[in-house]
JSON list of C-alpha atoms in Angstrom, two decimals:
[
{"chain": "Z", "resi": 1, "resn": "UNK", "atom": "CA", "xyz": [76.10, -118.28, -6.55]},
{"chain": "Z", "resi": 2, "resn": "UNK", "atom": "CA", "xyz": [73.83, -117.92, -3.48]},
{"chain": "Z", "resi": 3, "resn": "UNK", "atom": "CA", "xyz": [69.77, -118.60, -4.42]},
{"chain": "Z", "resi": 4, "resn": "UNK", "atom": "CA", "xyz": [67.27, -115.36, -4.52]},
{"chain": "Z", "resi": 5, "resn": "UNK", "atom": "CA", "xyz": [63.68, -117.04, -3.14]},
{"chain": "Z", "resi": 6, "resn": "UNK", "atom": "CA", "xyz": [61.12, -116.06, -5.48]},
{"chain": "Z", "resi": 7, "resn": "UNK", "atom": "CA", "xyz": [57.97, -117.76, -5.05]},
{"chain": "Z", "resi": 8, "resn": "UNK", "atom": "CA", "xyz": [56.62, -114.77, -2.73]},
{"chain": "Z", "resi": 9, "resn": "UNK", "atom": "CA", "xyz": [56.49, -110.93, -3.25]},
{"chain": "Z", "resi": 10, "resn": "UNK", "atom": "CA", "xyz": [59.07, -109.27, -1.33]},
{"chain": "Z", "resi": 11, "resn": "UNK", "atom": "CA", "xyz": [57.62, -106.30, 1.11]},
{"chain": "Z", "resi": 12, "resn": "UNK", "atom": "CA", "xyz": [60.70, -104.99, 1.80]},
{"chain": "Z", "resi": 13, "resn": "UNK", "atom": "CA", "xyz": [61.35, -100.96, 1.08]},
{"chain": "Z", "resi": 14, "resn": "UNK", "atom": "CA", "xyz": [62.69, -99.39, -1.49]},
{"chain": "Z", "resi": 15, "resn": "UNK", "atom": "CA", "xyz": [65.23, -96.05, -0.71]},
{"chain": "Z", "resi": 16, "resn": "UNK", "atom": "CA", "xyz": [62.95, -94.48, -3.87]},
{"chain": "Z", "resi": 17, "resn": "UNK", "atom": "CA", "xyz": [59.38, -94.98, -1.53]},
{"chain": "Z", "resi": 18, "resn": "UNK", "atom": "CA", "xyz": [60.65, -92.09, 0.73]},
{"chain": "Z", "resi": 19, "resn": "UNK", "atom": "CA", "xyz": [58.53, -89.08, -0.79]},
{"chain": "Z", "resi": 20, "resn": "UNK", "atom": "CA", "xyz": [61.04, -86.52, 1.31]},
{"chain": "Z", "resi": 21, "resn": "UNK", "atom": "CA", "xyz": [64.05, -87.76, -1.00]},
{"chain": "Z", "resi": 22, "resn": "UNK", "atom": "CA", "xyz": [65.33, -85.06, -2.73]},
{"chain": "Z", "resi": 23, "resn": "UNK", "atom": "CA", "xyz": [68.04, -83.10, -4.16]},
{"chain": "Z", "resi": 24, "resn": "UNK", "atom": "CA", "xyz": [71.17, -84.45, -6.21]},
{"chain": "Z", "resi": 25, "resn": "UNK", "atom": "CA", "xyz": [71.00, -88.05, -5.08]},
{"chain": "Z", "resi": 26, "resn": "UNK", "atom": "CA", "xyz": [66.56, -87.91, -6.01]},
{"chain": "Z", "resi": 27, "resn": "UNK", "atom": "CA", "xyz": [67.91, -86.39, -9.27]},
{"chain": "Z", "resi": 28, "resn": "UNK", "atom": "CA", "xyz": [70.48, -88.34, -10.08]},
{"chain": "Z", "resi": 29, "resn": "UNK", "atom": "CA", "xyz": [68.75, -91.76, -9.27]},
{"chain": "Z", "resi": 30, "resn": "UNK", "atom": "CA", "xyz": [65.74, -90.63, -11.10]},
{"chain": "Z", "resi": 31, "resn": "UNK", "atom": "CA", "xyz": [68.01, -89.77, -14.63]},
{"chain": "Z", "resi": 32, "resn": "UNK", "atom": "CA", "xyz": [69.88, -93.11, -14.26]},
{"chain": "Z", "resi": 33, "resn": "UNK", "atom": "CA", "xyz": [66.24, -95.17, -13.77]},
{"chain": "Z", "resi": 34, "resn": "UNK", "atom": "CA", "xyz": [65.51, -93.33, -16.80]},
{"chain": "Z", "resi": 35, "resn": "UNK", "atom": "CA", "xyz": [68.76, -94.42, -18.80]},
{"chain": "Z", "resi": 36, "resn": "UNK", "atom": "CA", "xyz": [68.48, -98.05, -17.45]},
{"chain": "Z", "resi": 37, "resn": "UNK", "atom": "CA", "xyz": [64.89, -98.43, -18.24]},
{"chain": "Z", "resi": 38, "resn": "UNK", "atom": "CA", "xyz": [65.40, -96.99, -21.77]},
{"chain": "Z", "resi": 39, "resn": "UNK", "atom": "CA", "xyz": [68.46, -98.93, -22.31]},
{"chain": "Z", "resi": 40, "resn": "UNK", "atom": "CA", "xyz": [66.77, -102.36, -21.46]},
{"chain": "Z", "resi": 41, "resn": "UNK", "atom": "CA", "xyz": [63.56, -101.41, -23.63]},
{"chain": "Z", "resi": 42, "resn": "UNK", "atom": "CA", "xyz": [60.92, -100.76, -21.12]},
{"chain": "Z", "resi": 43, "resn": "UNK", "atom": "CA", "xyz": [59.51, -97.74, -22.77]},
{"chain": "Z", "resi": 44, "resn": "UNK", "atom": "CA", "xyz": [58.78, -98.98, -25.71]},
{"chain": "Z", "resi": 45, "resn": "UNK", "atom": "CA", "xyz": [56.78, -101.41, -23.85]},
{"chain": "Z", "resi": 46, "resn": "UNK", "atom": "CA", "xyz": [54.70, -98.66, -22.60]},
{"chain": "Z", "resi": 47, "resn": "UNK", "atom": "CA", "xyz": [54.06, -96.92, -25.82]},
{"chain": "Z", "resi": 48, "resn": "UNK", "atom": "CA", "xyz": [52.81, -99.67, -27.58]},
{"chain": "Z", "resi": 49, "resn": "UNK", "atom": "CA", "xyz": [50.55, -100.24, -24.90]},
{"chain": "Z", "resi": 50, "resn": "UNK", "atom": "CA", "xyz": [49.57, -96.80, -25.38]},
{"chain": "Z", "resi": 51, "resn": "UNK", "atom": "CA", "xyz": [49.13, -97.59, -29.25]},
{"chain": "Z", "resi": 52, "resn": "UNK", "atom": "CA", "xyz": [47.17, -100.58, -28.71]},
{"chain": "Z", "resi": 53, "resn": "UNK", "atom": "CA", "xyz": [44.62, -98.55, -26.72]},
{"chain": "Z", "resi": 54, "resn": "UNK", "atom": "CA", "xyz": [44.33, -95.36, -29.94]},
{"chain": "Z", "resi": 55, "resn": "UNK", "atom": "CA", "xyz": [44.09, -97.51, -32.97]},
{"chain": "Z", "resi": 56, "resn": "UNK", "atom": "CA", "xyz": [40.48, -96.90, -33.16]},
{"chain": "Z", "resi": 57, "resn": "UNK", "atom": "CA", "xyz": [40.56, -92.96, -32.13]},
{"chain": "Z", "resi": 58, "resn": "UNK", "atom": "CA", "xyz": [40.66, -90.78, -34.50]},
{"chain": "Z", "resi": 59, "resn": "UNK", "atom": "CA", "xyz": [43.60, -88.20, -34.57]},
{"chain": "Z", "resi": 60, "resn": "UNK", "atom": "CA", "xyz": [42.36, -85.20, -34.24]},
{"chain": "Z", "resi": 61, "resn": "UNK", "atom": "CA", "xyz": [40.39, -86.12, -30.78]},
{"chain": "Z", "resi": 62, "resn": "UNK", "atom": "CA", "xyz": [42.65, -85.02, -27.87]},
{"chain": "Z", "resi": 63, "resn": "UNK", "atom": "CA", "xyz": [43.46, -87.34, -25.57]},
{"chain": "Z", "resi": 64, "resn": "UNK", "atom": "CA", "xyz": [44.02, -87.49, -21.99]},
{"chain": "Z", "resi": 65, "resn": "UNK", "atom": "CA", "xyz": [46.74, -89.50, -20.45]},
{"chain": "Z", "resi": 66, "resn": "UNK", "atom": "CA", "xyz": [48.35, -89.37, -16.90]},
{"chain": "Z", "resi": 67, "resn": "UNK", "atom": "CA", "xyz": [50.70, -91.46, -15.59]},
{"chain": "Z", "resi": 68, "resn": "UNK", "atom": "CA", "xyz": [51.07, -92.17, -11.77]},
{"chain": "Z", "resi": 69, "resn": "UNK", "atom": "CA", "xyz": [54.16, -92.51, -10.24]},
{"chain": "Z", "resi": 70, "resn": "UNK", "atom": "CA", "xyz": [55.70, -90.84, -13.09]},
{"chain": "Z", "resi": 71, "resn": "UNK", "atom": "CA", "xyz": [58.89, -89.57, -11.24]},
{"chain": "Z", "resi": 72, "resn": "UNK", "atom": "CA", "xyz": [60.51, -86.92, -13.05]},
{"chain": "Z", "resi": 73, "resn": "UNK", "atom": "CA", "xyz": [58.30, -87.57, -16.45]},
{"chain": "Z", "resi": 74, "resn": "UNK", "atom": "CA", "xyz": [60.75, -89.37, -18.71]},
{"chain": "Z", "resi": 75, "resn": "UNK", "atom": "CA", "xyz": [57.79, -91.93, -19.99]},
{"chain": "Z", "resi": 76, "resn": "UNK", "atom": "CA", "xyz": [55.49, -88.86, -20.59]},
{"chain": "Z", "resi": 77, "resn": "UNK", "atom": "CA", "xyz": [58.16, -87.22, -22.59]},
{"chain": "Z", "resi": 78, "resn": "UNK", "atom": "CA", "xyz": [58.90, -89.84, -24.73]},
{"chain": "Z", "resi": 79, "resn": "UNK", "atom": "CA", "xyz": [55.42, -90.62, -25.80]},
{"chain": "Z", "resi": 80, "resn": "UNK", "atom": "CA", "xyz": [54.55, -86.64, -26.41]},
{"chain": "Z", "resi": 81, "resn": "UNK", "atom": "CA", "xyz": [57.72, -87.11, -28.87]},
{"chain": "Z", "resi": 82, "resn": "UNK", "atom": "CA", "xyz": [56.20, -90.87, -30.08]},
{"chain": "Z", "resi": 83, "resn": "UNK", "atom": "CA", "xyz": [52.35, -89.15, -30.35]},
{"chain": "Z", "resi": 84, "resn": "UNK", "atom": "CA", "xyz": [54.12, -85.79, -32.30]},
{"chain": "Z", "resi": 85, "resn": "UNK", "atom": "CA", "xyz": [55.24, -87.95, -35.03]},
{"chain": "Z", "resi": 86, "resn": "UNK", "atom": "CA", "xyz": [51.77, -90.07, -35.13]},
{"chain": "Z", "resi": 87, "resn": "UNK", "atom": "CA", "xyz": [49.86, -86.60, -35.10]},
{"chain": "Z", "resi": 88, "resn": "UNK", "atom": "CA", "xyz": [48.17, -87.83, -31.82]},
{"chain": "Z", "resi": 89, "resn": "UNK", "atom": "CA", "xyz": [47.07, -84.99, -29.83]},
{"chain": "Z", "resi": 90, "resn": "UNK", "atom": "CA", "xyz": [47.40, -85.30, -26.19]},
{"chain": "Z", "resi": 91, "resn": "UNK", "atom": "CA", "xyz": [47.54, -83.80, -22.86]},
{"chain": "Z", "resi": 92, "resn": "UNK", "atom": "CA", "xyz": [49.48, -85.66, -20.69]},
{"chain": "Z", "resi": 93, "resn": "UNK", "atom": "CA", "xyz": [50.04, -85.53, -17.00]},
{"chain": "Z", "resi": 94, "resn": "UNK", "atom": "CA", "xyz": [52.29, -86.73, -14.46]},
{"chain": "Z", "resi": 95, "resn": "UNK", "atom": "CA", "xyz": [51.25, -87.17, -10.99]},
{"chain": "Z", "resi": 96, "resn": "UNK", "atom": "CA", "xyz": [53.50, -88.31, -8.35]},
{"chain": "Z", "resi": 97, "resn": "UNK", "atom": "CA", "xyz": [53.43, -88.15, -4.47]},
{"chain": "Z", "resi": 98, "resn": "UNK", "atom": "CA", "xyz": [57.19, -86.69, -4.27]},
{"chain": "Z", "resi": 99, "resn": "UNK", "atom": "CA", "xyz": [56.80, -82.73, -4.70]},
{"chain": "Z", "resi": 100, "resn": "UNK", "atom": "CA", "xyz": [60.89, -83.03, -5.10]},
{"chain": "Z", "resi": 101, "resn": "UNK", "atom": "CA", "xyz": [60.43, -85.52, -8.08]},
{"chain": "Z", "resi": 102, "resn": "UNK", "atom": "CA", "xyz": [57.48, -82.92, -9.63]},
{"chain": "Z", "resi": 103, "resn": "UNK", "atom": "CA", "xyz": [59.64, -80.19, -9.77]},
{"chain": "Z", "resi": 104, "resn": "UNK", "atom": "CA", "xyz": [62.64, -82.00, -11.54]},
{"chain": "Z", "resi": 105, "resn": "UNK", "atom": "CA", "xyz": [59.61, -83.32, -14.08]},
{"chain": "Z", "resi": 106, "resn": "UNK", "atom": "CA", "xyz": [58.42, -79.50, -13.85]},
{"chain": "Z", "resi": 107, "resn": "UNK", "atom": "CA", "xyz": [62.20, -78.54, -15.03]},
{"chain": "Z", "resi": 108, "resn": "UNK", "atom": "CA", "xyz": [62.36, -80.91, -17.76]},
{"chain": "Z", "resi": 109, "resn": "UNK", "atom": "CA", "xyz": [59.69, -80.34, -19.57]},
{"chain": "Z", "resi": 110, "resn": "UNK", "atom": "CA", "xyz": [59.16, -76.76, -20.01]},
{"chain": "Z", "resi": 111, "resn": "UNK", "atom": "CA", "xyz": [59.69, -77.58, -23.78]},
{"chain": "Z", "resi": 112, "resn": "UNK", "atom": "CA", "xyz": [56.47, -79.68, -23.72]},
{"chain": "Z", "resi": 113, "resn": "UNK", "atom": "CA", "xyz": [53.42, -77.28, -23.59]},
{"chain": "Z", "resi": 114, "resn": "UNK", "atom": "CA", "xyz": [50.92, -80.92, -23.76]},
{"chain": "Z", "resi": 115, "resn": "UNK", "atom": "CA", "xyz": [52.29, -81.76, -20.38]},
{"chain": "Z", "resi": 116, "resn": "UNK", "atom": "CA", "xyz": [51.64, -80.84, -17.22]},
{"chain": "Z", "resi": 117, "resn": "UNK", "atom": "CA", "xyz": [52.47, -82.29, -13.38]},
{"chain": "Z", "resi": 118, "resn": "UNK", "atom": "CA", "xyz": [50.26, -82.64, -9.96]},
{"chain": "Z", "resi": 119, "resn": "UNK", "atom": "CA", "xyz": [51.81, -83.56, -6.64]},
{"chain": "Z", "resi": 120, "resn": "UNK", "atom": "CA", "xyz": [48.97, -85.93, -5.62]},
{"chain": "Z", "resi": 121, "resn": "UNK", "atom": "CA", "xyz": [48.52, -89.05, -3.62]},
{"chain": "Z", "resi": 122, "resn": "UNK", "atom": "CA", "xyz": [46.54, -91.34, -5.79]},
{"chain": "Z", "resi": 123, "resn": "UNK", "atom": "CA", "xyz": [44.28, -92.99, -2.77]},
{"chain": "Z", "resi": 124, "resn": "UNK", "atom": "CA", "xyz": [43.02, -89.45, -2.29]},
{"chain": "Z", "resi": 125, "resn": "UNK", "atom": "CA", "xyz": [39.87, -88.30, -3.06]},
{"chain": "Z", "resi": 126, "resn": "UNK", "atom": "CA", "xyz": [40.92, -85.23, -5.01]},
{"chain": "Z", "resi": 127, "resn": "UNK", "atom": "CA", "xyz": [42.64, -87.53, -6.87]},
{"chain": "Z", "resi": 128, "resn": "UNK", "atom": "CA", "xyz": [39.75, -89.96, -7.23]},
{"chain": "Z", "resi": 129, "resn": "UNK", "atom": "CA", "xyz": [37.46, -87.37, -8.96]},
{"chain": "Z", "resi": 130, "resn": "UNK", "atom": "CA", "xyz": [40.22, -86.97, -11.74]},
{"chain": "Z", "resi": 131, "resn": "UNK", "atom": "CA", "xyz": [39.05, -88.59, -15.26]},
{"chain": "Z", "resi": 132, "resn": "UNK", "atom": "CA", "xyz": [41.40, -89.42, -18.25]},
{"chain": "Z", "resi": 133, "resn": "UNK", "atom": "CA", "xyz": [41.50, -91.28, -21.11]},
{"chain": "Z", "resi": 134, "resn": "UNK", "atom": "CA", "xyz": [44.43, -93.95, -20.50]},
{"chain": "Z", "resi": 135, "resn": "UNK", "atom": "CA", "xyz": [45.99, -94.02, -17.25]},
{"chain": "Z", "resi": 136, "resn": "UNK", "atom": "CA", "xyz": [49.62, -95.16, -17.29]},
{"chain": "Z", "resi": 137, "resn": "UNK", "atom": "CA", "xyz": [51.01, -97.71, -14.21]},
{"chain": "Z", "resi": 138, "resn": "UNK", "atom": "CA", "xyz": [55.06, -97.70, -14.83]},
{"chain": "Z", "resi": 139, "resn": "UNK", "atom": "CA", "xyz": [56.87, -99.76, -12.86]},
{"chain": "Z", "resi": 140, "resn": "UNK", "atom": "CA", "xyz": [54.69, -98.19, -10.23]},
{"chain": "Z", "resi": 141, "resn": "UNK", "atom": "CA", "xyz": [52.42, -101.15, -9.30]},
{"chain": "Z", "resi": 142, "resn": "UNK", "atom": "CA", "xyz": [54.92, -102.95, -7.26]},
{"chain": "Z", "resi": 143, "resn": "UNK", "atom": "CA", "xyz": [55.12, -100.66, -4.67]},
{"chain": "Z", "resi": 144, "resn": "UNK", "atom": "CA", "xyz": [51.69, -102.10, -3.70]},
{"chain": "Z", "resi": 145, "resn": "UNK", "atom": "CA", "xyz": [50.56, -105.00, -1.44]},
{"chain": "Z", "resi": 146, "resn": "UNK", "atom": "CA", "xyz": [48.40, -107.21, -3.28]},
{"chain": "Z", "resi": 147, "resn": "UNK", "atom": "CA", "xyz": [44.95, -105.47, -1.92]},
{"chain": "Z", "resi": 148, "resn": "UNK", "atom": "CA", "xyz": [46.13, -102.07, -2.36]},
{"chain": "Z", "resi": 149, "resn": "UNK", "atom": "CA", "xyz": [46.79, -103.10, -6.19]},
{"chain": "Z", "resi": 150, "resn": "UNK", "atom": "CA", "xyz": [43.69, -104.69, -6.19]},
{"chain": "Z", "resi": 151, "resn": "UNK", "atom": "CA", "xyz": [41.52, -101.54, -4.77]},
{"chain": "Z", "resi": 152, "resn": "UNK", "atom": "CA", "xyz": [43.97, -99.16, -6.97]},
{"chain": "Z", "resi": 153, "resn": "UNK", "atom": "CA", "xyz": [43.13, -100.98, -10.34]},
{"chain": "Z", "resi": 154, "resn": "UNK", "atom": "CA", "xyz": [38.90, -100.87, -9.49]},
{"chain": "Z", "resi": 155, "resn": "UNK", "atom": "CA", "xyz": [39.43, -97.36, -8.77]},
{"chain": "Z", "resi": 156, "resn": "UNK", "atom": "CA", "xyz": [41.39, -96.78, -11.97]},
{"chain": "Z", "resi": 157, "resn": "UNK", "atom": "CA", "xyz": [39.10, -98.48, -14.09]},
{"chain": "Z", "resi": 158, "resn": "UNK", "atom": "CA", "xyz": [36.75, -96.07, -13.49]},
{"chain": "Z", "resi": 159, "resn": "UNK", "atom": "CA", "xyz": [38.83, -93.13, -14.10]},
{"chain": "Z", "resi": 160, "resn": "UNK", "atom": "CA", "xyz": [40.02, -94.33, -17.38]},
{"chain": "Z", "resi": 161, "resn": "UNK", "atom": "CA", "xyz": [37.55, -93.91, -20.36]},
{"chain": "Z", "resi": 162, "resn": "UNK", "atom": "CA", "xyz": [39.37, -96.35, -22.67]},
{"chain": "Z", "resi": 163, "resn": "UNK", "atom": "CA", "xyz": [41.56, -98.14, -20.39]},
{"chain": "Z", "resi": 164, "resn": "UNK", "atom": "CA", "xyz": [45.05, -98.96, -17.90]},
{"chain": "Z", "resi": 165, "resn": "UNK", "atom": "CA", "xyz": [48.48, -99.73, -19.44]},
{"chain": "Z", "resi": 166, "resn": "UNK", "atom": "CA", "xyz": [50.43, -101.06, -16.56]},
{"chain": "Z", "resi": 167, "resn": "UNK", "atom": "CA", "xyz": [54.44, -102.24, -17.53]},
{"chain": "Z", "resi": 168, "resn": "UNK", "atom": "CA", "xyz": [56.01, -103.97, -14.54]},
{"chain": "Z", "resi": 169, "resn": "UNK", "atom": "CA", "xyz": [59.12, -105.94, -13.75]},
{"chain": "Z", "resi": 170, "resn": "UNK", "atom": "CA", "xyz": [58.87, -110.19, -14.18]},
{"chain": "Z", "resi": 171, "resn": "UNK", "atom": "CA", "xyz": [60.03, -111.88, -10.81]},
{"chain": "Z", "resi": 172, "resn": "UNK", "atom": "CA", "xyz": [62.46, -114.10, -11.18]},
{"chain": "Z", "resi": 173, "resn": "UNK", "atom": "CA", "xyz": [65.87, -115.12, -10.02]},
{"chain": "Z", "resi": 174, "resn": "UNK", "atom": "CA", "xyz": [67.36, -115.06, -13.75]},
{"chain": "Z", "resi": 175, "resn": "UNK", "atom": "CA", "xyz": [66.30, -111.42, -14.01]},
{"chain": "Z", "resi": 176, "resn": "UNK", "atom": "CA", "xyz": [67.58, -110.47, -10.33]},
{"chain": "Z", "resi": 177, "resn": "UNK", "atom": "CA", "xyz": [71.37, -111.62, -11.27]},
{"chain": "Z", "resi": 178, "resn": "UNK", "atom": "CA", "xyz": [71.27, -110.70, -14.49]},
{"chain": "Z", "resi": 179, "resn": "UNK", "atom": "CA", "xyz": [70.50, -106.85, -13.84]},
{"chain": "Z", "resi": 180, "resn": "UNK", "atom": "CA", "xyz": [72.88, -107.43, -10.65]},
{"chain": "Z", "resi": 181, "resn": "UNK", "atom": "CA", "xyz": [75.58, -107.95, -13.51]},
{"chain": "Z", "resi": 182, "resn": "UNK", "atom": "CA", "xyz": [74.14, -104.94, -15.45]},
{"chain": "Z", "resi": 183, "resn": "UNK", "atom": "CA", "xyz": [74.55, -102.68, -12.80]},
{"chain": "Z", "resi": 184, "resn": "UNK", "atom": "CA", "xyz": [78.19, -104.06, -11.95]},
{"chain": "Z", "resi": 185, "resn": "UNK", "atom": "CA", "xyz": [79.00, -102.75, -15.39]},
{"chain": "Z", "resi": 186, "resn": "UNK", "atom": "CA", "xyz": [76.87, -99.76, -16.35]},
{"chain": "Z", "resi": 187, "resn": "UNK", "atom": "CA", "xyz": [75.45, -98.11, -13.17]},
{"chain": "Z", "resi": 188, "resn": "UNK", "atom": "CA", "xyz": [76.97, -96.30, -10.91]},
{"chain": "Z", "resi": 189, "resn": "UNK", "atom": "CA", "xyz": [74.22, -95.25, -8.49]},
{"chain": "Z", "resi": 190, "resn": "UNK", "atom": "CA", "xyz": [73.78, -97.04, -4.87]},
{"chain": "Z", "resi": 191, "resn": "UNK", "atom": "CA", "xyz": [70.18, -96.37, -4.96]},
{"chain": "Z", "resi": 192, "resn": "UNK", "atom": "CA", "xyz": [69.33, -97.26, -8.34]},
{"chain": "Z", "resi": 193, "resn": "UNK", "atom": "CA", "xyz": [71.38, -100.73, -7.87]},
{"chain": "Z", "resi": 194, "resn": "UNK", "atom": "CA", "xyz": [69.82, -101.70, -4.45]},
{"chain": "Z", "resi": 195, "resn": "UNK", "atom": "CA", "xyz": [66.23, -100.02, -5.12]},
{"chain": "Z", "resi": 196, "resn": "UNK", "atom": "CA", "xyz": [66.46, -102.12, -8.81]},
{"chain": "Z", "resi": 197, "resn": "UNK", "atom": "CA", "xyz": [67.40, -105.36, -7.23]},
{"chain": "Z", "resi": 198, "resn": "UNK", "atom": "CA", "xyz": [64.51, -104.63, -4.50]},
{"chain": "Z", "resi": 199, "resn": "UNK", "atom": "CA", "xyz": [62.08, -104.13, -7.00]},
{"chain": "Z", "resi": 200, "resn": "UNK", "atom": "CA", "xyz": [62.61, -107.25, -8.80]},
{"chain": "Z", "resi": 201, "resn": "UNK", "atom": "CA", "xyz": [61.87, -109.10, -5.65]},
{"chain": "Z", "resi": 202, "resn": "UNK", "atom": "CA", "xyz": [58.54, -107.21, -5.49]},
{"chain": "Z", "resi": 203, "resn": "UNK", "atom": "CA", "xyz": [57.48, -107.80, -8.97]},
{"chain": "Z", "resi": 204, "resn": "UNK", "atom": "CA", "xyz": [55.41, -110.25, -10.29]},
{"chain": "Z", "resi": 205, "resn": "UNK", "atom": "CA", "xyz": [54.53, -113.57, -11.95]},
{"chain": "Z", "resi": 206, "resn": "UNK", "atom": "CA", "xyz": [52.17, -114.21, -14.57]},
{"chain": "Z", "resi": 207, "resn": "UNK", "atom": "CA", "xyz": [50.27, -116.06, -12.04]},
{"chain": "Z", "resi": 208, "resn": "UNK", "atom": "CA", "xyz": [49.59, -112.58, -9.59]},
{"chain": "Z", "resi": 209, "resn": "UNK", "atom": "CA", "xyz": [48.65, -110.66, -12.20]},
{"chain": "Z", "resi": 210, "resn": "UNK", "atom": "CA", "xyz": [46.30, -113.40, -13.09]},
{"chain": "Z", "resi": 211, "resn": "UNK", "atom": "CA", "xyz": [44.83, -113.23, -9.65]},
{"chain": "Z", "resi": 212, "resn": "UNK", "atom": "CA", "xyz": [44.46, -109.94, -9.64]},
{"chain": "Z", "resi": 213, "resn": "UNK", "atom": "CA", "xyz": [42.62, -109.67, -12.85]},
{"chain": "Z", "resi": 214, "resn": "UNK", "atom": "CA", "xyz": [40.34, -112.02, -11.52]},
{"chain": "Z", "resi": 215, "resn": "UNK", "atom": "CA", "xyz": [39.14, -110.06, -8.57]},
{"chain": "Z", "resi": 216, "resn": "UNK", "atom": "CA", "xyz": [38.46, -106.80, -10.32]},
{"chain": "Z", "resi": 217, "resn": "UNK", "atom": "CA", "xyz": [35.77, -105.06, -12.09]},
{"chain": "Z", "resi": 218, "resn": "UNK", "atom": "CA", "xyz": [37.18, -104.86, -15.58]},
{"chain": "Z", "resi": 219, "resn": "UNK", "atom": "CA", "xyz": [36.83, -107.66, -18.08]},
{"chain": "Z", "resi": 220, "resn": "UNK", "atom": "CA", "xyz": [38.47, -107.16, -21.03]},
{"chain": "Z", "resi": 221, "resn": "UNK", "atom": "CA", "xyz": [42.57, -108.32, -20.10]},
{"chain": "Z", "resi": 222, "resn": "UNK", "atom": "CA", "xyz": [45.53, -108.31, -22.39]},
{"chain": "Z", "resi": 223, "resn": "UNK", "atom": "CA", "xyz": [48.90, -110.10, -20.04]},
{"chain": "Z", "resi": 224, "resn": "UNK", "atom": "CA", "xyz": [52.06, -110.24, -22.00]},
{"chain": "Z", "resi": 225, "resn": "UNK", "atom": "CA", "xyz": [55.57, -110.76, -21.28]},
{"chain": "Z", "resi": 226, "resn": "UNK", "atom": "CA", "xyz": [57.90, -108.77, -22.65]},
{"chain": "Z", "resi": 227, "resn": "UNK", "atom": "CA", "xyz": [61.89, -108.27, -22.68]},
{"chain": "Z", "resi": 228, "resn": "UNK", "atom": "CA", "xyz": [64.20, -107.42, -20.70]},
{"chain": "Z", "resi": 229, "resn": "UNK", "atom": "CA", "xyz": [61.93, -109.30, -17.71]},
{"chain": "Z", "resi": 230, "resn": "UNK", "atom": "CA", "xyz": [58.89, -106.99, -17.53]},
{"chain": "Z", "resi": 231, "resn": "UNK", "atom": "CA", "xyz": [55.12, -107.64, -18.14]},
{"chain": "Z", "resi": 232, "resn": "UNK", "atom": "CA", "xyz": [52.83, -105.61, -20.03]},
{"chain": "Z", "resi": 233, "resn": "UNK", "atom": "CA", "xyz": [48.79, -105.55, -19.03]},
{"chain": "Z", "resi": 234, "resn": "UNK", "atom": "CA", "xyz": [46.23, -103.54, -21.25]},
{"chain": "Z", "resi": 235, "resn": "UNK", "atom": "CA", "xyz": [43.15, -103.41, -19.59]},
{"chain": "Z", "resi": 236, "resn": "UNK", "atom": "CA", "xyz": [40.44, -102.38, -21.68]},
{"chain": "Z", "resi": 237, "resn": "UNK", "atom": "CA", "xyz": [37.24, -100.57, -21.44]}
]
């Protein structure tokens, strides 16, 4: 077995980090990123984040949550199903920089009348003047250099009232070959398999996120890792 060098962030491109993708291959990849991340417990991740961040609001209070990067919406929808049965209210919104992947979310969610979708890019300044309650960073962080995470999480922390739940993928050359083997068996998709095995490369260790937390403006950090290989970050107001 040949060795995966981890001790550095890869910068190399993902297939997905083309905002022009579209059509059947966009759609497809996006539904089977949405099987494998439910499938190896990543959303979960995110919702209890989410949970961690209401336990002290009451119920009835709507709250406002968007997530960026959300692709076609799949984390949104499952928490407007998780907050239903908690009698959460919330207005949820999805904002992504592909219009392609905003229409698919558009599509899907027609059922969900708490959830709406913005074709934005988040370093803009309409996007800047946007204010929610929880902001939502899935497995969108690593698409960053290390000062544009940086810049993005001081900007976010003031957009967020109560705070950032950011779930991203561990680093490591055990996770690399063991979703390598995952894919062999259960995924069928070119771009999910490469753009997957990219994106472990640009994750993280414990020891960036700890960097990072030191150089920005919030100061109230929860870093956990969590299976299958990700890390979840609360950061509270």
């Amino acid at each position: 077995m040949y060795k995966i060098d981890t001790s550095i962030r890869s910068d190399e491109s993902e297939i997905m980090d083309n905002f022009k993708l579209q059509g059947s291959a966009l759609g497809k990849t996006l539904d089977d990123l949405e099987n494998i991340n439910t499938w190896l417990g990543g959303n979960r991740i995110t919702i209890k984040g989410v949970e961690e961040l209401l336990k002290n609001s009451p119920t009835d209070r709507e709250i406002r949550i968007a997530d960026i990067g959300c692709g076609n919406g799949a984390v949104l929808r499952k928490i407007s199903a998780w907050a239903g049965k908690k009698n959460y209210k919330l207005q949820l919104t999805g904002i992504d920089a592909n219009d392609h992947a905003i229409k698919i979310g558009e599509e899907l969610s027609a059922d969900h009348s708490n959830l709406d979708f913005k074709c934005l890019n988040i370093f803009s300044e309409e996007f800047k003047q946007m204010k929610f309650d929880i902001i939502l960073c899935t497995l969108t962080l690593h698409h960053f250099k290390d000062q544009q995470i940086i810049n993005l999480l001081d900007q976010l922390t003031g957009q967020a009232e109560l705070g950032i739940v950011i779930n991203d993928l561990h680093r490591s050359s055990t996770a690399y070959f063991l979703f390598k083997a995952f894919c062999a068996v259960f995924v069928n998709n070119d771009i999910a398999r490469k753009d997957g095995l990219i994106s472990i490369l640009r994750g993280f260790k414990k020891e960036d996120l700890a960097g990072y937390k030191d150089r920005i403006s919030a100061s109230n950090h929860s870093i956990k890792w969590k299976w299958a290989f990700r890390y979840q970050w609360i950061i509270k107001k």
